[in-house]
PDB file of C-alpha atoms and ligand atoms in Angstrom:
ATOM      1  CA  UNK R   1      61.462 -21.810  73.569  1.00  0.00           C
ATOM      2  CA  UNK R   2      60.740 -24.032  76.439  1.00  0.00           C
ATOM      3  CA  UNK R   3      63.051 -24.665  79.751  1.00  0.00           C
ATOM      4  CA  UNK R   4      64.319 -28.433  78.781  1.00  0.00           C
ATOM      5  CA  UNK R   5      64.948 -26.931  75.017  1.00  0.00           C
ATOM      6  CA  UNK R   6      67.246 -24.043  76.547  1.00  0.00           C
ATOM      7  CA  UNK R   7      68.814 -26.362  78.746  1.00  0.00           C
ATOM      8  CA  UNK R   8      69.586 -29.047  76.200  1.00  0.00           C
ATOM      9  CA  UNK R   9      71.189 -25.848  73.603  1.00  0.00           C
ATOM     10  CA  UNK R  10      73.041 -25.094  76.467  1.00  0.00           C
ATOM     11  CA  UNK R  11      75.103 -28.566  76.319  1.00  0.00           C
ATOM     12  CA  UNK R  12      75.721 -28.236  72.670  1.00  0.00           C
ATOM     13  CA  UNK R  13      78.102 -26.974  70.650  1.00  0.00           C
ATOM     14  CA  UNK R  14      77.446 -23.866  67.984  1.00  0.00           C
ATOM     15  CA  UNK R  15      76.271 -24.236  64.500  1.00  0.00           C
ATOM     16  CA  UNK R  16      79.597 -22.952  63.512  1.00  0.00           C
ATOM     17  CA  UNK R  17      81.499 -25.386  65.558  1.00  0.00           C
ATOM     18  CA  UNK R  18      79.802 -27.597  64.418  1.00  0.00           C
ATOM     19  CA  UNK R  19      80.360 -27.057  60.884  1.00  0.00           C
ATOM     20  CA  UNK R  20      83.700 -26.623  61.652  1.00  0.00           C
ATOM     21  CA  UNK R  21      84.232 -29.795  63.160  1.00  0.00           C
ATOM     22  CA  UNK R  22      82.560 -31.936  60.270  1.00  0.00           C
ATOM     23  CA  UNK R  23      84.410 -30.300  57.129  1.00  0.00           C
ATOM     24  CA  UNK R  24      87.800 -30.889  58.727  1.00  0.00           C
ATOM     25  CA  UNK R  25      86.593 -34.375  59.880  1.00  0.00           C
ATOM     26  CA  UNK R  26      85.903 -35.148  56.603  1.00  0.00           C
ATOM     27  CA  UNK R  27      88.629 -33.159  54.611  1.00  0.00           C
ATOM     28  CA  UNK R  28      91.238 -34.819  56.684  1.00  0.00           C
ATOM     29  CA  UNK R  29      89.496 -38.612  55.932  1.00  0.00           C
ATOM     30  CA  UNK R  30      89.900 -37.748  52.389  1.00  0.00           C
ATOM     31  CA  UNK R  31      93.239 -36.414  52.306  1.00  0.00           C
ATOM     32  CA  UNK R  32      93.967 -40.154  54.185  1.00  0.00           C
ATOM     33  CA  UNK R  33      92.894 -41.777  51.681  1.00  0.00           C
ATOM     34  CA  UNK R  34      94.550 -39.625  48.556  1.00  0.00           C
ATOM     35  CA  UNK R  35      98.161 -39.667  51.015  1.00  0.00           C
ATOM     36  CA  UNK R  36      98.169 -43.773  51.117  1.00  0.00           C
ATOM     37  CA  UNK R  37      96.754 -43.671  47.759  1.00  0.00           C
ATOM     38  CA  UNK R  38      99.241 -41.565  46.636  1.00  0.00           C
ATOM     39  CA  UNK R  39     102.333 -43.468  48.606  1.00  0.00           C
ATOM     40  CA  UNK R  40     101.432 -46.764  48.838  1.00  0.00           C
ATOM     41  CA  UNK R  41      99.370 -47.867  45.074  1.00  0.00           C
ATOM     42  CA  UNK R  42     102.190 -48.838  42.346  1.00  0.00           C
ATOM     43  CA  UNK R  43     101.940 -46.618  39.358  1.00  0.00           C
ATOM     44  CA  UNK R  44     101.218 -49.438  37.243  1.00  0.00           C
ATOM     45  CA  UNK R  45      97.682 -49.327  38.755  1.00  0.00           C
ATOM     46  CA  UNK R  46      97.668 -45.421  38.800  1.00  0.00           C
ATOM     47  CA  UNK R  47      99.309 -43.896  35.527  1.00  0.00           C
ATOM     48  CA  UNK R  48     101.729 -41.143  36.228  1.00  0.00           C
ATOM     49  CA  UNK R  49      99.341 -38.263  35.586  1.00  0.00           C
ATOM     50  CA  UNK R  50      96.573 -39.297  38.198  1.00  0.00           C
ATOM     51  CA  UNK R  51      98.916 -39.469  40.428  1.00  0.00           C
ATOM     52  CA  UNK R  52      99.920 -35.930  39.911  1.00  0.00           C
ATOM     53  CA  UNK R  53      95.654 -35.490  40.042  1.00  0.00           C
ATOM     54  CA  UNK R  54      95.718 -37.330  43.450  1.00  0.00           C
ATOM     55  CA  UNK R  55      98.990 -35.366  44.906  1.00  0.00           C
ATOM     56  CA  UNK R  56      97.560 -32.106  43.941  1.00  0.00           C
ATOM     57  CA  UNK R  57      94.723 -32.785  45.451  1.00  0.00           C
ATOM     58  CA  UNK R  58      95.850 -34.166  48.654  1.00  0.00           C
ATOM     59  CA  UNK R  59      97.864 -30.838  48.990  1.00  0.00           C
ATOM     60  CA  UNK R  60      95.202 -28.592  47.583  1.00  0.00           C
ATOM     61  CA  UNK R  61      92.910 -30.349  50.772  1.00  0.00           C
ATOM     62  CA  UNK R  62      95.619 -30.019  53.377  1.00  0.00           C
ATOM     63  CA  UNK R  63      96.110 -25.963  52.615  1.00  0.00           C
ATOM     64  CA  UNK R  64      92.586 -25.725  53.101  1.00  0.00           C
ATOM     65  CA  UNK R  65      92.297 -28.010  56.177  1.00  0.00           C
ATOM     66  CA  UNK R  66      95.064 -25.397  57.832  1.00  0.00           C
ATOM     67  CA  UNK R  67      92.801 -22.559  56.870  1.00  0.00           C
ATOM     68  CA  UNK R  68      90.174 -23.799  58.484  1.00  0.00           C
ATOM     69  CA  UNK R  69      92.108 -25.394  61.560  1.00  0.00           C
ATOM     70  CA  UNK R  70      93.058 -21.408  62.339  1.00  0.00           C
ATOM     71  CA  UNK R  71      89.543 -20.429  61.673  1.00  0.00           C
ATOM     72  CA  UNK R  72      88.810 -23.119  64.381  1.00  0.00           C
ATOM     73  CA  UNK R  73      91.087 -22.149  66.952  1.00  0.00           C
ATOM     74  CA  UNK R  74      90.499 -18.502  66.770  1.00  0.00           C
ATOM     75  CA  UNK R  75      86.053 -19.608  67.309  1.00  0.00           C
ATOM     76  CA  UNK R  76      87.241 -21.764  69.873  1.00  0.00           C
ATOM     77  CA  UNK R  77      89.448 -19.319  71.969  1.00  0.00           C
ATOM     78  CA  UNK R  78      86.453 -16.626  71.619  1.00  0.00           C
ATOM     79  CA  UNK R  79      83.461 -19.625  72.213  1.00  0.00           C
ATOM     80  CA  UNK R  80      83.463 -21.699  75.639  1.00  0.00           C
ATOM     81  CA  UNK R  81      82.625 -25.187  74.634  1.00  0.00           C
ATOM     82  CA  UNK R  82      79.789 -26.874  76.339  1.00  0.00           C
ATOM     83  CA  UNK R  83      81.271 -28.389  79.440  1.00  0.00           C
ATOM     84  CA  UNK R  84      81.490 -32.287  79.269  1.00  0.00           C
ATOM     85  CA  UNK R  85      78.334 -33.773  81.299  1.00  0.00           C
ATOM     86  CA  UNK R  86      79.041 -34.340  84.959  1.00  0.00           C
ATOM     87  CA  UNK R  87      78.444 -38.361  84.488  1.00  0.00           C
ATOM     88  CA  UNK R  88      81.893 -38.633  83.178  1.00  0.00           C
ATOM     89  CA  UNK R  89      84.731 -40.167  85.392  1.00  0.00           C
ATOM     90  CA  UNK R  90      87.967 -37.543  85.750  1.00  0.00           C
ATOM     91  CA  UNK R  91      89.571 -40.081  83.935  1.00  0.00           C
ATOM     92  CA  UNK R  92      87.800 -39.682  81.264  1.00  0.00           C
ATOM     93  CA  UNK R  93      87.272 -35.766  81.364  1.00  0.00           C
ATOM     94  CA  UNK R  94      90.997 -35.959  81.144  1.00  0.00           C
ATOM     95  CA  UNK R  95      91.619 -38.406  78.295  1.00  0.00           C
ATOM     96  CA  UNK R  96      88.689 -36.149  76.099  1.00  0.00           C
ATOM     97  CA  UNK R  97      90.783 -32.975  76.942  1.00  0.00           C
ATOM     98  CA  UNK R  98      93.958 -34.495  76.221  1.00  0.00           C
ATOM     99  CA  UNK R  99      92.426 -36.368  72.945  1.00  0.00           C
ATOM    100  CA  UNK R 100      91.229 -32.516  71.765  1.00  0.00           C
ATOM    101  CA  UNK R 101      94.241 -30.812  72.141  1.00  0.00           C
ATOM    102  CA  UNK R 102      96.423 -33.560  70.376  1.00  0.00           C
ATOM    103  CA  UNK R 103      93.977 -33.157  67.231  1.00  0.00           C
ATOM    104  CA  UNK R 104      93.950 -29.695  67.781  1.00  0.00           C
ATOM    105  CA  UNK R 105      98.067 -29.822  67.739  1.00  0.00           C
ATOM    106  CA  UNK R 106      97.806 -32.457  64.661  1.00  0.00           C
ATOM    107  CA  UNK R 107      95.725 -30.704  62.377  1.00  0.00           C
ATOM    108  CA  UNK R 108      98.216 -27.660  62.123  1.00  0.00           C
ATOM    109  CA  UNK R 109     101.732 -30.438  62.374  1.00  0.00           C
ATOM    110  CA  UNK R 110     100.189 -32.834  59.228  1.00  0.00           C
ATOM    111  CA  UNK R 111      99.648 -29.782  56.988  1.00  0.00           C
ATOM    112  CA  UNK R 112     102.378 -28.021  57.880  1.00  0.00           C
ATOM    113  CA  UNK R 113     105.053 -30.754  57.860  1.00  0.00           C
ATOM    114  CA  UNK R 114     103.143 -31.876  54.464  1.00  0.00           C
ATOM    115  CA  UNK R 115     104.133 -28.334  52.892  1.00  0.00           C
ATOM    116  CA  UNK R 116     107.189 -28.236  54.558  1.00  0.00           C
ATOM    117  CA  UNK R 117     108.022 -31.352  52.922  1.00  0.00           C
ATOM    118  CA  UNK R 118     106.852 -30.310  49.664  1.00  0.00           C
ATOM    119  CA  UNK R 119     108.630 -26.661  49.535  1.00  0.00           C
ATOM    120  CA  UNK R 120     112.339 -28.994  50.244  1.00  0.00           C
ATOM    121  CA  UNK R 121     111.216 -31.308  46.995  1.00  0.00           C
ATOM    122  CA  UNK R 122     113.897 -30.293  44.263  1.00  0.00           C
ATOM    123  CA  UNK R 123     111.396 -30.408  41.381  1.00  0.00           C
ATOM    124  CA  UNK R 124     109.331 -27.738  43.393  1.00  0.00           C
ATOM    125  CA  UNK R 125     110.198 -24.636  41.251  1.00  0.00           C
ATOM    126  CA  UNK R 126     109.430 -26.852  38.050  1.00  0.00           C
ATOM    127  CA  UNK R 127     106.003 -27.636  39.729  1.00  0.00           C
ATOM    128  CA  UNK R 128     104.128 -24.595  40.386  1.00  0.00           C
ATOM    129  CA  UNK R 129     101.532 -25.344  43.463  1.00  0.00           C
ATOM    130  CA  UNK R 130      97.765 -24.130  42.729  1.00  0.00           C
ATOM    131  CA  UNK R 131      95.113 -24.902  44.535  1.00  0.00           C
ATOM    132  CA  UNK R 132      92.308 -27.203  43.139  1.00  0.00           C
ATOM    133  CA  UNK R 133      94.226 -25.975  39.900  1.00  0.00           C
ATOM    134  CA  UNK R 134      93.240 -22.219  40.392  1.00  0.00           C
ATOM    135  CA  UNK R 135      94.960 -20.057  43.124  1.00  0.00           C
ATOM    136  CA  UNK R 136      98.752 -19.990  43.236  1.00  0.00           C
ATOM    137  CA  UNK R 137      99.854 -21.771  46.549  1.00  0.00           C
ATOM    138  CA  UNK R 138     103.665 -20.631  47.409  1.00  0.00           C
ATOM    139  CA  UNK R 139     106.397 -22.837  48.585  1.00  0.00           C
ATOM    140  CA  UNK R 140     108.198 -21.903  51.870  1.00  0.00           C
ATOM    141  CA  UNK R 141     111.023 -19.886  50.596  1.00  0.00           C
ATOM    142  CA  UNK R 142     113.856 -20.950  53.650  1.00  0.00           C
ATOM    143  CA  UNK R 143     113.474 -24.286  52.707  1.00  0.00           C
ATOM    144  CA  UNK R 144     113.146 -23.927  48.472  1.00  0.00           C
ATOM    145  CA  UNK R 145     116.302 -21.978  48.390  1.00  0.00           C
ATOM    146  CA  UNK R 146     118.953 -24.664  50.248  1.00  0.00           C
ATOM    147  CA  UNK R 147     121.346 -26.380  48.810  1.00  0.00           C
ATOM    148  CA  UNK R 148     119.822 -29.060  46.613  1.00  0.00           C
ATOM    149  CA  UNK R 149     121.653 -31.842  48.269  1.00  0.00           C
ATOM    150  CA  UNK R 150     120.403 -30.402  51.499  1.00  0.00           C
ATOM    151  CA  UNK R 151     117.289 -29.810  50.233  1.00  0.00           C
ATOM    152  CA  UNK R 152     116.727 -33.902  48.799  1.00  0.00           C
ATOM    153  CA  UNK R 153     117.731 -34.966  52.541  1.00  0.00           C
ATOM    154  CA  UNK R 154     115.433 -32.402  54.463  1.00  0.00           C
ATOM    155  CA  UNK R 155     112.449 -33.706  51.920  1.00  0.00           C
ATOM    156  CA  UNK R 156     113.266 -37.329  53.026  1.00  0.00           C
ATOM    157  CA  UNK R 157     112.961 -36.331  56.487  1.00  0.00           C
ATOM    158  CA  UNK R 158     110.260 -33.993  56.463  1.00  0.00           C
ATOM    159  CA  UNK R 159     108.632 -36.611  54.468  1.00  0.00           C
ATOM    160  CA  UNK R 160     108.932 -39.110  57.398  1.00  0.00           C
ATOM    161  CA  UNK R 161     108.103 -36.831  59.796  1.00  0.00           C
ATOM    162  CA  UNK R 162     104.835 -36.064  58.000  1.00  0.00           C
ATOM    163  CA  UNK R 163     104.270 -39.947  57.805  1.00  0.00           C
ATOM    164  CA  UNK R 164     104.848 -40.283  61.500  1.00  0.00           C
ATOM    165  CA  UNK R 165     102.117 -37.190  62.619  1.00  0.00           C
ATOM    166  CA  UNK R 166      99.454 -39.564  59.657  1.00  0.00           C
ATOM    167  CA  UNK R 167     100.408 -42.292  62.417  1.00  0.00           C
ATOM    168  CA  UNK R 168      99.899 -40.360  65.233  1.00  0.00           C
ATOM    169  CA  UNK R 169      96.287 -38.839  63.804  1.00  0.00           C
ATOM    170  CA  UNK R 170      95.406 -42.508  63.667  1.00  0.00           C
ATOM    171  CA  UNK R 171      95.966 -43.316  67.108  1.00  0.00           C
ATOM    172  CA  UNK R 172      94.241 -40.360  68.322  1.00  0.00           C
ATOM    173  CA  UNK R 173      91.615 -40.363  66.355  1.00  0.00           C
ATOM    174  CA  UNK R 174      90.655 -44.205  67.034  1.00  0.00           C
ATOM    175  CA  UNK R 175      90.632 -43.077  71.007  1.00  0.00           C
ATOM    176  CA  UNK R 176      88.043 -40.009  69.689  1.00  0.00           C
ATOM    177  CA  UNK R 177      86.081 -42.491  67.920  1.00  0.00           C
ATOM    178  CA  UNK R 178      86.284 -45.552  70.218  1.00  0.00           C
ATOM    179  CA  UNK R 179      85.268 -42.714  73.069  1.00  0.00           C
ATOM    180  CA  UNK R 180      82.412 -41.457  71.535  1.00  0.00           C
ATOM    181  CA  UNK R 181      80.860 -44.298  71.092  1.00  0.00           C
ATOM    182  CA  UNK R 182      81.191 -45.474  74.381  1.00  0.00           C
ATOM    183  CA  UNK R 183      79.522 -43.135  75.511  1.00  0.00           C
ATOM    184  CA  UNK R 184      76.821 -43.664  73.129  1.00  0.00           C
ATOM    185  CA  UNK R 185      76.568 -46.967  72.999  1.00  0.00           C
ATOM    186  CA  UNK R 186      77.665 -48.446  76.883  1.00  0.00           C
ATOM    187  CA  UNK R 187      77.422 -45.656  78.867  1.00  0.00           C
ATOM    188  CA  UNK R 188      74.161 -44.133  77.424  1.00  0.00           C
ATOM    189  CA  UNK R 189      75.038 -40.510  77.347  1.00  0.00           C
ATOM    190  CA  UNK R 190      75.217 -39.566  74.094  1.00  0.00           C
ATOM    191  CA  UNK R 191      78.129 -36.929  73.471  1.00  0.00           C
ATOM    192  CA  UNK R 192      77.427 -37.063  69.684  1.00  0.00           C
ATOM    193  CA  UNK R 193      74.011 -35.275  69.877  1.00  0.00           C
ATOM    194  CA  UNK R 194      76.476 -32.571  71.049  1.00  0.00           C
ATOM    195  CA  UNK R 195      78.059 -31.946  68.017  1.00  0.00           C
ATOM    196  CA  UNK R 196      75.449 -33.045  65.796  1.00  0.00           C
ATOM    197  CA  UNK R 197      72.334 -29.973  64.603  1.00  0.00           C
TER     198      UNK R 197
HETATM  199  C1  HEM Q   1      94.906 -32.551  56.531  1.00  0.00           C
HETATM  200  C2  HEM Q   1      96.171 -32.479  56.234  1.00  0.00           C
HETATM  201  C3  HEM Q   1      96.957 -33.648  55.747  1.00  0.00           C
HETATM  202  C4  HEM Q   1      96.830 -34.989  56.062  1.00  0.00           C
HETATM  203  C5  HEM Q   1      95.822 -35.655  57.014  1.00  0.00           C
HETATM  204  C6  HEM Q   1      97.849 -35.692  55.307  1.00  0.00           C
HETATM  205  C7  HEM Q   1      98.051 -37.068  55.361  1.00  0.00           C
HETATM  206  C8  HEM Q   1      98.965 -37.756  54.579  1.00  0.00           C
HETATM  207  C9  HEM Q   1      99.147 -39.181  54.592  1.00  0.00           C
HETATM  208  C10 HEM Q   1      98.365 -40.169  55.466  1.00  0.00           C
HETATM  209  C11 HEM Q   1     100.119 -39.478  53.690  1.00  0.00           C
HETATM  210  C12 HEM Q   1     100.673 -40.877  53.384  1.00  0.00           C
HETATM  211  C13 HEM Q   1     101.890 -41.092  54.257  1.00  0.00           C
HETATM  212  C14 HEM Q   1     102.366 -42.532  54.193  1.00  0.00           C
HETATM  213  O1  HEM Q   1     101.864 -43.340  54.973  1.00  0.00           O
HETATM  214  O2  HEM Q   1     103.248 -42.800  53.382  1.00  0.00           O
HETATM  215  C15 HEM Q   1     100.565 -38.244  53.089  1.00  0.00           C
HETATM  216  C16 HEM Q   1     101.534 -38.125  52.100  1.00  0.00           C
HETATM  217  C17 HEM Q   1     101.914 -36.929  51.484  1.00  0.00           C
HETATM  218  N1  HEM Q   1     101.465 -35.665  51.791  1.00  0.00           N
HETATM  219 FE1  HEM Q   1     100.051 -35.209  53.182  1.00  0.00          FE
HETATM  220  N2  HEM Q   1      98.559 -34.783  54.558  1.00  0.00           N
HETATM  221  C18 HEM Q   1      98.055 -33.526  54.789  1.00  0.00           C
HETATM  222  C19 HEM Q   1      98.485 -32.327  54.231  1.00  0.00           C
HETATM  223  C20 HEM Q   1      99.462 -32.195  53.245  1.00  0.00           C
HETATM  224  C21 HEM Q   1      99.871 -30.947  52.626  1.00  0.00           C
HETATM  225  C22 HEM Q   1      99.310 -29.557  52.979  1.00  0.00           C
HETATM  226  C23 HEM Q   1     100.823 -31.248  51.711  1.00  0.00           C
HETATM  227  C24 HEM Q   1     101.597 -30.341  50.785  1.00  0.00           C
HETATM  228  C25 HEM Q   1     101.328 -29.081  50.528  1.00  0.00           C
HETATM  229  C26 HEM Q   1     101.026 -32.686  51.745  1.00  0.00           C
HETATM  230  C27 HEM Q   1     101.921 -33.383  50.951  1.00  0.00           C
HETATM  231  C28 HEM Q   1     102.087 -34.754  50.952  1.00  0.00           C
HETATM  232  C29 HEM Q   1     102.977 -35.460  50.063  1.00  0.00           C
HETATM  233  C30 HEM Q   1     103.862 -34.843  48.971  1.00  0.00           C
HETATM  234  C31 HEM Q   1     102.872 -36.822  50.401  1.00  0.00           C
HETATM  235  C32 HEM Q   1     103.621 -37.989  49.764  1.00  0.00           C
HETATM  236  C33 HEM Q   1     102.800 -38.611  48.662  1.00  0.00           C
HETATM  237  C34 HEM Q   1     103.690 -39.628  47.933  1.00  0.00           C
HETATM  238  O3  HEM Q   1     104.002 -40.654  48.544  1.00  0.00           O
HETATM  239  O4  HEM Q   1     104.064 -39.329  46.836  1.00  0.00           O
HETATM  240  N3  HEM Q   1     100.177 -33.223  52.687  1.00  0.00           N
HETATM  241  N4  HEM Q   1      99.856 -37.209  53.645  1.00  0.00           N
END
């Protein structure tokens, strides 16, 4: 392997990382799209069972985005990332750092708060979770076994809360976006070869 070759591996990020990074990027787009799907389209245009199909889904996707979000933090705190090229302002050192540890933060809060939300639904017990149809998924039991008129309030607000982090992701992941591609496009130093193989 020649100098330049070890030098350039040397500003990337693993394979694993990698991987890591691009099947939660994408899980999480698709779980977007299945949660507005899911909330916003009138069941006259989806019939009542697809969106039980889409719901399942969506919550079948979030589970395994959480598994993998641990996975993700426990390679990260044993792998050093490459360290972000010196061309970069401390301005925007800082604003990447803080961007990656609100997604980091965001893609435990959305599934969690999603399940949360789901475990307080009353009609939980009558509607077993499995994942992608197979693997029994449990509810979280301090929450399942309130008070039902407890329980219909907490779902109301855990499902606003869970709305509000959807918000949030979108904010910080326009800033993720809009910044790599700044640096790609205007500034010239491209921070996407970084993560790409
Ligand atoms: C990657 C993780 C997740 C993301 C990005 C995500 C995102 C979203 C979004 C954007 C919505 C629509 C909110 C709105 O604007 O009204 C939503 C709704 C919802 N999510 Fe999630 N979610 C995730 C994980 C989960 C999990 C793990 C569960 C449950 C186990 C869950 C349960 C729900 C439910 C029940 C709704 C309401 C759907 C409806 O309106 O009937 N979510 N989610």
């Amino acid at each position: 392997m020649s100098t330049a070759t070890i030098a350039e591996d040397a500003l990337k990020y693993t394979h694993v990382a990698m991987l890591l990074h691009w099947t939660i990027a994408l899980l999480i787009l698709a779980n977007i799209a299945l949660g507005l799907a899911a909330s916003l389209l009138p069941t006259s245009v989806l019939p009542d069972t697809s969106v039980r199909f889409v719901i399942d889904t969506h919550k079948s996707i979030g589970i395994t985005v959480l598994g993998l979000a641990i996975v993700r933090v426990l390679w990260r705190l044993t792998h050093r990332p490459p360290s972000l090229p010196g061309v970069f302002a401390g301005w925007e050192k800082t604003a990447a750092h803080v961007a990656h540890i609100a997604l980091y933060v965001l893609i435990f809060a959305l599934p969690l708060s999603g399940w949360a939300h789901d475990s307080a639904w009353n009609a939980a017990a009558t509607h077993p979770m499995h994942l992608f149809g197979l693997v029994p998924w449990p509810r979280m039991g301090f929450l399942m076994h309130l008070d039902p008129a407890l329980k219909e309030q907490l779902h109301t607000q855990l499902g606003t809360l869970h709305t509000w982090f959807g918000y949030a992701l979108y904010v910080v992941l326009a800033l993720h976006i809009l910044g790599a591609l700044k640096h790609q496009w205007i500034d010239r130093h491209s921070v996407l070869g970084r993560m790409l193989p």
